[in-house]
JSON list of C-alpha atoms in Angstrom, two decimals:
[
{"chain": "I", "resi": 1, "resn": "MET", "atom": "CA", "xyz": [-37.35, -1.52, 41.42]},
{"chain": "I", "resi": 2, "resn": "ALA", "atom": "CA", "xyz": [-38.44, -1.08, 37.29]},
{"chain": "I", "resi": 3, "resn": "LEU", "atom": "CA", "xyz": [-35.75, -0.92, 35.12]},
{"chain": "I", "resi": 4, "resn": "PRO", "atom": "CA", "xyz": [-36.06, 2.08, 32.11]},
{"chain": "I", "resi": 5, "resn": "ALA", "atom": "CA", "xyz": [-36.71, 0.13, 28.83]},
{"chain": "I", "resi": 6, "resn": "ASP", "atom": "CA", "xyz": [-33.03, 1.44, 27.29]},
{"chain": "I", "resi": 7, "resn": "ILE", "atom": "CA", "xyz": [-31.14, 0.50, 30.05]},
{"chain": "I", "resi": 8, "resn": "TYR", "atom": "CA", "xyz": [-33.27, -2.70, 29.99]},
{"chain": "I", "resi": 9, "resn": "ASN", "atom": "CA", "xyz": [-32.59, -3.21, 26.44]},
{"chain": "I", "resi": 10, "resn": "GLU", "atom": "CA", "xyz": [-28.89, -2.90, 26.85]},
{"chain": "I", "resi": 11, "resn": "THR", "atom": "CA", "xyz": [-27.98, -5.19, 29.46]},
{"chain": "I", "resi": 12, "resn": "SER", "atom": "CA", "xyz": [-30.50, -7.82, 27.91]},
{"chain": "I", "resi": 13, "resn": "GLN", "atom": "CA", "xyz": [-28.26, -7.97, 24.38]},
{"chain": "I", "resi": 14, "resn": "GLY", "atom": "CA", "xyz": [-25.35, -7.86, 27.09]},
{"chain": "I", "resi": 15, "resn": "ILE", "atom": "CA", "xyz": [-21.71, -6.31, 27.44]},
{"chain": "I", "resi": 16, "resn": "ARG", "atom": "CA", "xyz": [-20.26, -4.75, 24.52]},
{"chain": "I", "resi": 17, "resn": "LEU", "atom": "CA", "xyz": [-16.81, -3.27, 23.96]},
{"chain": "I", "resi": 18, "resn": "PHE", "atom": "CA", "xyz": [-16.99, 0.36, 23.03]},
{"chain": "I", "resi": 19, "resn": "ASN", "atom": "CA", "xyz": [-21.18, -0.63, 22.56]},
{"chain": "I", "resi": 20, "resn": "LYS", "atom": "CA", "xyz": [-20.03, -2.96, 19.28]},
{"chain": "I", "resi": 21, "resn": "TRP", "atom": "CA", "xyz": [-18.68, -5.89, 20.04]},
{"chain": "I", "resi": 22, "resn": "THR", "atom": "CA", "xyz": [-19.59, -8.65, 21.95]},
{"chain": "I", "resi": 23, "resn": "TYR", "atom": "CA", "xyz": [-17.59, -11.22, 24.25]},
{"chain": "I", "resi": 24, "resn": "GLU", "atom": "CA", "xyz": [-20.31, -14.09, 24.19]},
{"chain": "I", "resi": 25, "resn": "ASP", "atom": "CA", "xyz": [-19.06, -15.94, 21.07]},
{"chain": "I", "resi": 26, "resn": "VAL", "atom": "CA", "xyz": [-14.78, -15.53, 21.64]},
{"chain": "I", "resi": 27, "resn": "GLU", "atom": "CA", "xyz": [-12.92, -18.51, 22.57]},
{"chain": "I", "resi": 28, "resn": "VAL", "atom": "CA", "xyz": [-9.08, -19.18, 23.96]},
{"chain": "I", "resi": 29, "resn": "LYS", "atom": "CA", "xyz": [-8.46, -22.36, 21.50]},
{"chain": "I", "resi": 30, "resn": "ASP", "atom": "CA", "xyz": [-5.31, -22.63, 23.61]},
{"chain": "I", "resi": 31, "resn": "ILE", "atom": "CA", "xyz": [-6.53, -24.88, 27.11]},
{"chain": "I", "resi": 32, "resn": "SER", "atom": "CA", "xyz": [-2.93, -23.63, 28.88]},
{"chain": "I", "resi": 33, "resn": "LEU", "atom": "CA", "xyz": [-4.41, -19.65, 29.04]},
{"chain": "I", "resi": 34, "resn": "THR", "atom": "CA", "xyz": [-7.73, -19.44, 29.61]},
{"chain": "I", "resi": 35, "resn": "ASP", "atom": "CA", "xyz": [-7.47, -18.72, 33.50]},
{"chain": "I", "resi": 36, "resn": "TYR", "atom": "CA", "xyz": [-4.85, -15.60, 31.84]},
{"chain": "I", "resi": 37, "resn": "ILE", "atom": "CA", "xyz": [-6.61, -14.45, 28.65]},
{"chain": "I", "resi": 38, "resn": "GLN", "atom": "CA", "xyz": [-9.36, -12.23, 30.88]},
{"chain": "I", "resi": 39, "resn": "ILE", "atom": "CA", "xyz": [-12.68, -12.15, 28.88]},
{"chain": "I", "resi": 40, "resn": "ARG", "atom": "CA", "xyz": [-15.18, -14.30, 31.30]},
{"chain": "I", "resi": 41, "resn": "ASN", "atom": "CA", "xyz": [-15.91, -10.52, 33.02]},
{"chain": "I", "resi": 42, "resn": "PRO", "atom": "CA", "xyz": [-16.90, -8.58, 30.35]},
{"chain": "I", "resi": 43, "resn": "VAL", "atom": "CA", "xyz": [-16.55, -4.44, 29.89]},
{"chain": "I", "resi": 44, "resn": "TYR", "atom": "CA", "xyz": [-17.74, -1.18, 28.52]},
{"chain": "I", "resi": 45, "resn": "LEU", "atom": "CA", "xyz": [-14.60, 0.38, 28.43]},
{"chain": "I", "resi": 46, "resn": "SER", "atom": "CA", "xyz": [-10.32, -0.72, 28.81]},
{"chain": "I", "resi": 47, "resn": "HIS", "atom": "CA", "xyz": [-10.39, 0.97, 31.89]},
{"chain": "I", "resi": 48, "resn": "THR", "atom": "CA", "xyz": [-11.74, -0.40, 34.50]},
{"chain": "I", "resi": 49, "resn": "ALA", "atom": "CA", "xyz": [-9.19, 1.86, 37.35]},
{"chain": "I", "resi": 50, "resn": "GLY", "atom": "CA", "xyz": [-8.76, -2.00, 38.95]},
{"chain": "I", "resi": 51, "resn": "ARG", "atom": "CA", "xyz": [-5.57, -2.37, 41.30]},
{"chain": "I", "resi": 52, "resn": "PHE", "atom": "CA", "xyz": [-4.04, -5.03, 39.58]},
{"chain": "I", "resi": 53, "resn": "SER", "atom": "CA", "xyz": [-1.07, -4.68, 40.61]},
{"chain": "I", "resi": 54, "resn": "THR", "atom": "CA", "xyz": [-1.25, -4.93, 44.17]},
{"chain": "I", "resi": 55, "resn": "LYS", "atom": "CA", "xyz": [-0.76, -9.12, 44.89]},
{"chain": "I", "resi": 56, "resn": "ARG", "atom": "CA", "xyz": [1.08, -11.55, 42.84]},
{"chain": "I", "resi": 57, "resn": "PHE", "atom": "CA", "xyz": [-1.09, -12.71, 40.38]},
{"chain": "I", "resi": 58, "resn": "ARG", "atom": "CA", "xyz": [-3.70, -10.22, 40.43]},
{"chain": "I", "resi": 59, "resn": "LYS", "atom": "CA", "xyz": [-3.43, -9.26, 36.72]},
{"chain": "I", "resi": 60, "resn": "ALA", "atom": "CA", "xyz": [-3.94, -12.01, 35.17]},
{"chain": "I", "resi": 61, "resn": "GLN", "atom": "CA", "xyz": [-7.94, -11.54, 36.24]},
{"chain": "I", "resi": 62, "resn": "CYS", "atom": "CA", "xyz": [-7.50, -7.33, 33.99]},
{"chain": "I", "resi": 63, "resn": "PRO", "atom": "CA", "xyz": [-8.97, -7.26, 31.19]},
{"chain": "I", "resi": 64, "resn": "VAL", "atom": "CA", "xyz": [-7.16, -8.92, 28.17]},
{"chain": "I", "resi": 65, "resn": "VAL", "atom": "CA", "xyz": [-8.16, -5.67, 26.11]},
{"chain": "I", "resi": 66, "resn": "GLU", "atom": "CA", "xyz": [-6.76, -3.37, 29.31]},
{"chain": "I", "resi": 67, "resn": "ARG", "atom": "CA", "xyz": [-3.58, -4.83, 29.45]},
{"chain": "I", "resi": 68, "resn": "LEU", "atom": "CA", "xyz": [-3.18, -4.39, 25.92]},
{"chain": "I", "resi": 69, "resn": "THR", "atom": "CA", "xyz": [-4.58, -1.02, 26.52]},
{"chain": "I", "resi": 70, "resn": "ASN", "atom": "CA", "xyz": [-2.26, -0.12, 29.57]},
{"chain": "I", "resi": 71, "resn": "SER", "atom": "CA", "xyz": [0.93, -1.60, 27.29]},
{"chain": "I", "resi": 72, "resn": "LEU", "atom": "CA", "xyz": [0.80, 1.23, 25.07]},
{"chain": "I", "resi": 73, "resn": "MET", "atom": "CA", "xyz": [1.09, 3.71, 27.55]},
{"chain": "I", "resi": 74, "resn": "MET", "atom": "CA", "xyz": [5.23, 3.28, 27.28]},
{"chain": "I", "resi": 75, "resn": "HIS", "atom": "CA", "xyz": [8.41, 5.39, 26.54]},
{"chain": "I", "resi": 76, "resn": "GLY", "atom": "CA", "xyz": [8.56, 8.49, 28.07]},
{"chain": "I", "resi": 77, "resn": "ARG", "atom": "CA", "xyz": [6.05, 10.80, 25.87]},
{"chain": "I", "resi": 78, "resn": "ASN", "atom": "CA", "xyz": [3.05, 8.81, 26.34]},
{"chain": "I", "resi": 79, "resn": "ASN", "atom": "CA", "xyz": [3.08, 7.50, 29.90]},
{"chain": "I", "resi": 80, "resn": "GLY", "atom": "CA", "xyz": [0.02, 8.21, 31.80]},
{"chain": "I", "resi": 81, "resn": "LYS", "atom": "CA", "xyz": [-1.96, 8.78, 28.58]},
{"chain": "I", "resi": 82, "resn": "LYS", "atom": "CA", "xyz": [-4.62, 6.08, 28.93]},
{"chain": "I", "resi": 83, "resn": "LEU", "atom": "CA", "xyz": [-7.11, 8.27, 27.12]},
{"chain": "I", "resi": 84, "resn": "MET", "atom": "CA", "xyz": [-5.01, 8.19, 24.33]},
{"chain": "I", "resi": 85, "resn": "ALA", "atom": "CA", "xyz": [-3.96, 4.42, 24.18]},
{"chain": "I", "resi": 86, "resn": "VAL", "atom": "CA", "xyz": [-8.01, 3.65, 24.61]},
{"chain": "I", "resi": 87, "resn": "ARG", "atom": "CA", "xyz": [-8.86, 6.14, 21.69]},
{"chain": "I", "resi": 88, "resn": "ILE", "atom": "CA", "xyz": [-6.09, 3.79, 19.79]},
{"chain": "I", "resi": 89, "resn": "VAL", "atom": "CA", "xyz": [-6.61, 0.68, 20.28]},
{"chain": "I", "resi": 90, "resn": "LYS", "atom": "CA", "xyz": [-11.02, 1.90, 19.58]},
{"chain": "I", "resi": 91, "resn": "HIS", "atom": "CA", "xyz": [-9.62, 2.58, 15.84]},
{"chain": "I", "resi": 92, "resn": "ALA", "atom": "CA", "xyz": [-7.39, -0.31, 15.67]},
{"chain": "I", "resi": 93, "resn": "PHE", "atom": "CA", "xyz": [-10.81, -2.99, 16.86]},
{"chain": "I", "resi": 94, "resn": "GLU", "atom": "CA", "xyz": [-12.32, -0.81, 14.11]},
{"chain": "I", "resi": 95, "resn": "ILE", "atom": "CA", "xyz": [-10.01, -0.97, 11.01]},
{"chain": "I", "resi": 96, "resn": "ILE", "atom": "CA", "xyz": [-9.88, -4.94, 12.36]},
{"chain": "I", "resi": 97, "resn": "HIS", "atom": "CA", "xyz": [-13.55, -5.25, 11.77]},
{"chain": "I", "resi": 98, "resn": "LEU", "atom": "CA", "xyz": [-13.33, -3.42, 8.29]},
{"chain": "I", "resi": 99, "resn": "LEU", "atom": "CA", "xyz": [-10.61, -5.45, 7.40]},
{"chain": "I", "resi": 100, "resn": "THR", "atom": "CA", "xyz": [-11.63, -9.30, 8.23]},
{"chain": "I", "resi": 101, "resn": "ASP", "atom": "CA", "xyz": [-15.16, -9.04, 9.31]},
{"chain": "I", "resi": 102, "resn": "GLN", "atom": "CA", "xyz": [-14.26, -10.76, 13.38]},
{"chain": "I", "resi": 103, "resn": "ASN", "atom": "CA", "xyz": [-14.93, -9.89, 16.19]},
{"chain": "I", "resi": 104, "resn": "PRO", "atom": "CA", "xyz": [-11.86, -7.33, 16.73]},
{"chain": "I", "resi": 105, "resn": "ILE", "atom": "CA", "xyz": [-11.74, -9.45, 20.47]},
{"chain": "I", "resi": 106, "resn": "GLN", "atom": "CA", "xyz": [-10.99, -12.89, 18.64]},
{"chain": "I", "resi": 107, "resn": "VAL", "atom": "CA", "xyz": [-8.20, -11.40, 16.75]},
{"chain": "I", "resi": 108, "resn": "LEU", "atom": "CA", "xyz": [-6.93, -9.63, 19.77]},
{"chain": "I", "resi": 109, "resn": "VAL", "atom": "CA", "xyz": [-7.06, -13.67, 21.49]},
{"chain": "I", "resi": 110, "resn": "ASP", "atom": "CA", "xyz": [-5.74, -15.40, 18.44]},
{"chain": "I", "resi": 111, "resn": "ALA", "atom": "CA", "xyz": [-2.55, -12.82, 17.72]},
{"chain": "I", "resi": 112, "resn": "ILE", "atom": "CA", "xyz": [-1.39, -13.09, 21.94]},
{"chain": "I", "resi": 113, "resn": "ILE", "atom": "CA", "xyz": [-1.96, -16.68, 21.74]},
{"chain": "I", "resi": 114, "resn": "ASN", "atom": "CA", "xyz": [0.40, -16.74, 18.20]},
{"chain": "I", "resi": 115, "resn": "THR", "atom": "CA", "xyz": [2.11, -14.78, 19.54]},
{"chain": "I", "resi": 116, "resn": "GLY", "atom": "CA", "xyz": [3.91, -16.03, 23.58]},
{"chain": "I", "resi": 117, "resn": "PRO", "atom": "CA", "xyz": [6.76, -17.60, 23.09]},
{"chain": "I", "resi": 118, "resn": "ARG", "atom": "CA", "xyz": [6.35, -22.00, 24.27]},
{"chain": "I", "resi": 119, "resn": "GLU", "atom": "CA", "xyz": [10.05, -21.82, 25.37]},
{"chain": "I", "resi": 120, "resn": "ASP", "atom": "CA", "xyz": [13.00, -19.93, 27.03]},
{"chain": "I", "resi": 121, "resn": "SER", "atom": "CA", "xyz": [16.44, -20.16, 27.41]},
{"chain": "I", "resi": 122, "resn": "THR", "atom": "CA", "xyz": [17.64, -19.71, 31.06]},
{"chain": "I", "resi": 123, "resn": "ARG", "atom": "CA", "xyz": [21.51, -19.27, 33.03]},
{"chain": "I", "resi": 124, "resn": "ILE", "atom": "CA", "xyz": [22.37, -22.38, 34.82]},
{"chain": "I", "resi": 125, "resn": "GLY", "atom": "CA", "xyz": [26.42, -21.88, 35.76]},
{"chain": "I", "resi": 126, "resn": "SER", "atom": "CA", "xyz": [28.22, -21.78, 38.90]},
{"chain": "I", "resi": 127, "resn": "ALA", "atom": "CA", "xyz": [31.52, -20.77, 39.87]},
{"chain": "I", "resi": 128, "resn": "GLY", "atom": "CA", "xyz": [31.79, -18.61, 36.29]},
{"chain": "I", "resi": 129, "resn": "THR", "atom": "CA", "xyz": [30.69, -21.29, 33.85]},
{"chain": "I", "resi": 130, "resn": "VAL", "atom": "CA", "xyz": [27.51, -20.96, 33.22]},
{"chain": "I", "resi": 131, "resn": "ARG", "atom": "CA", "xyz": [25.83, -22.37, 29.73]},
{"chain": "I", "resi": 132, "resn": "ARG", "atom": "CA", "xyz": [22.00, -21.39, 28.62]},
{"chain": "I", "resi": 133, "resn": "GLN", "atom": "CA", "xyz": [19.26, -24.17, 29.57]},
{"chain": "I", "resi": 134, "resn": "ALA", "atom": "CA", "xyz": [15.83, -24.92, 27.44]},
{"chain": "I", "resi": 135, "resn": "VAL", "atom": "CA", "xyz": [12.86, -24.51, 29.74]},
{"chain": "I", "resi": 136, "resn": "ASP", "atom": "CA", "xyz": [8.52, -23.98, 29.35]},
{"chain": "I", "resi": 137, "resn": "VAL", "atom": "CA", "xyz": [7.36, -20.55, 29.29]},
{"chain": "I", "resi": 138, "resn": "SER", "atom": "CA", "xyz": [4.42, -20.15, 32.44]},
{"chain": "I", "resi": 139, "resn": "PRO", "atom": "CA", "xyz": [1.34, -19.34, 30.63]},
{"chain": "I", "resi": 140, "resn": "LEU", "atom": "CA", "xyz": [0.87, -15.84, 32.73]},
{"chain": "I", "resi": 141, "resn": "ARG", "atom": "CA", "xyz": [4.52, -15.36, 31.01]},
{"chain": "I", "resi": 142, "resn": "ARG", "atom": "CA", "xyz": [3.47, -15.90, 27.26]},
{"chain": "I", "resi": 143, "resn": "VAL", "atom": "CA", "xyz": [0.90, -14.18, 27.82]},
{"chain": "I", "resi": 144, "resn": "ASN", "atom": "CA", "xyz": [2.31, -10.56, 29.14]},
{"chain": "I", "resi": 145, "resn": "GLN", "atom": "CA", "xyz": [5.56, -11.52, 26.67]},
{"chain": "I", "resi": 146, "resn": "ALA", "atom": "CA", "xyz": [2.83, -11.24, 23.45]},
{"chain": "I", "resi": 147, "resn": "ILE", "atom": "CA", "xyz": [1.03, -8.26, 24.81]},
{"chain": "I", "resi": 148, "resn": "ALA", "atom": "CA", "xyz": [4.54, -6.65, 25.30]},
{"chain": "I", "resi": 149, "resn": "LEU", "atom": "CA", "xyz": [6.02, -8.11, 21.66]},
{"chain": "I", "resi": 150, "resn": "LEU", "atom": "CA", "xyz": [2.56, -7.13, 20.16]},
{"chain": "I", "resi": 151, "resn": "THR", "atom": "CA", "xyz": [2.71, -3.00, 21.39]},
{"chain": "I", "resi": 152, "resn": "THR", "atom": "CA", "xyz": [6.94, -3.23, 21.08]},
{"chain": "I", "resi": 153, "resn": "GLY", "atom": "CA", "xyz": [6.48, -3.67, 17.63]},
{"chain": "I", "resi": 154, "resn": "THR", "atom": "CA", "xyz": [3.26, -1.53, 16.90]},
{"chain": "I", "resi": 155, "resn": "ARG", "atom": "CA", "xyz": [5.57, 0.72, 17.88]},
{"chain": "I", "resi": 156, "resn": "GLU", "atom": "CA", "xyz": [8.71, 0.45, 16.15]},
{"chain": "I", "resi": 157, "resn": "SER", "atom": "CA", "xyz": [6.14, 0.34, 12.77]},
{"chain": "I", "resi": 158, "resn": "ALA", "atom": "CA", "xyz": [4.31, 3.16, 13.53]},
{"chain": "I", "resi": 159, "resn": "PHE", "atom": "CA", "xyz": [7.20, 5.34, 13.92]},
{"chain": "I", "resi": 160, "resn": "ARG", "atom": "CA", "xyz": [8.96, 7.85, 11.37]},
{"chain": "I", "resi": 161, "resn": "ASN", "atom": "CA", "xyz": [5.88, 5.90, 9.32]},
{"chain": "I", "resi": 162, "resn": "VAL", "atom": "CA", "xyz": [3.00, 7.71, 7.19]},
{"chain": "I", "resi": 163, "resn": "LYS", "atom": "CA", "xyz": [0.18, 5.00, 8.95]},
{"chain": "I", "resi": 164, "resn": "SER", "atom": "CA", "xyz": [-1.10, 5.75, 12.29]},
{"chain": "I", "resi": 165, "resn": "ILE", "atom": "CA", "xyz": [-0.65, 3.89, 15.03]},
{"chain": "I", "resi": 166, "resn": "ALA", "atom": "CA", "xyz": [-4.14, 2.45, 15.37]},
{"chain": "I", "resi": 167, "resn": "GLU", "atom": "CA", "xyz": [-3.28, 1.22, 11.91]},
{"chain": "I", "resi": 168, "resn": "CYS", "atom": "CA", "xyz": [0.24, -0.43, 12.80]},
{"chain": "I", "resi": 169, "resn": "LEU", "atom": "CA", "xyz": [-2.01, -1.85, 15.67]},
{"chain": "I", "resi": 170, "resn": "ALA", "atom": "CA", "xyz": [-4.32, -3.27, 13.37]},
{"chain": "I", "resi": 171, "resn": "ASP", "atom": "CA", "xyz": [-1.56, -4.82, 10.91]},
{"chain": "I", "resi": 172, "resn": "GLU", "atom": "CA", "xyz": [0.57, -6.28, 13.66]},
{"chain": "I", "resi": 173, "resn": "LEU", "atom": "CA", "xyz": [-2.78, -8.02, 15.33]},
{"chain": "I", "resi": 174, "resn": "ILE", "atom": "CA", "xyz": [-4.36, -9.29, 12.20]},
{"chain": "I", "resi": 175, "resn": "ASN", "atom": "CA", "xyz": [-0.53, -10.72, 10.89]},
{"chain": "I", "resi": 176, "resn": "ALA", "atom": "CA", "xyz": [0.02, -12.49, 14.43]},
{"chain": "I", "resi": 177, "resn": "ALA", "atom": "CA", "xyz": [-3.82, -13.60, 14.63]},
{"chain": "I", "resi": 178, "resn": "ARG", "atom": "CA", "xyz": [-3.32, -15.07, 11.46]},
{"chain": "I", "resi": 179, "resn": "LYS", "atom": "CA", "xyz": [0.29, -16.91, 11.86]},
{"chain": "I", "resi": 180, "resn": "PHE", "atom": "CA", "xyz": [2.11, -15.26, 9.60]},
{"chain": "I", "resi": 181, "resn": "GLN", "atom": "CA", "xyz": [5.94, -17.01, 9.47]},
{"chain": "I", "resi": 182, "resn": "PHE", "atom": "CA", "xyz": [8.23, -13.86, 8.63]},
{"chain": "I", "resi": 183, "resn": "VAL", "atom": "CA", "xyz": [11.84, -15.37, 7.60]},
{"chain": "I", "resi": 184, "resn": "CYS", "atom": "CA", "xyz": [14.84, -13.11, 9.62]},
{"chain": "I", "resi": 185, "resn": "HIS", "atom": "CA", "xyz": [17.90, -12.67, 7.15]}
]
């Protein structure tokens, strides 16, 4: 069975996110996160309708752009509005490409690597005495927390702001990918 010419040309170019950005040149620079930032199975859209929460570590196989999209659907008024979240991510990626001339998927991967915490503290205690103990963070939790921090920061910066949420998401991702150091006062 022969493929029509337009479909054959499309598959020979490779699968592109939103028919614009390729996964070919995207690399995960942190070796510990390569199994948890999913870019090996490219998708056209950040909506696969997959069941990634049925087993324990299956969400690591969810495409990273879809995880960002799903994380944007929070705070009651935005629950379940996936098409809106996909549109936000698409516009943010276009803005990132215009501002940086880089592949937005690579910018997202770099932002996740830079944002994820490497160390955390846990409570160690018995019989009323509690002390904090420093522990390393697992790679999956680093990715989860990085995506959550990026989307929470985006949501808070877009609230009561003239900028759209797509512009705020683009700013968040660009700043996180550049390793900007912010000083807390």
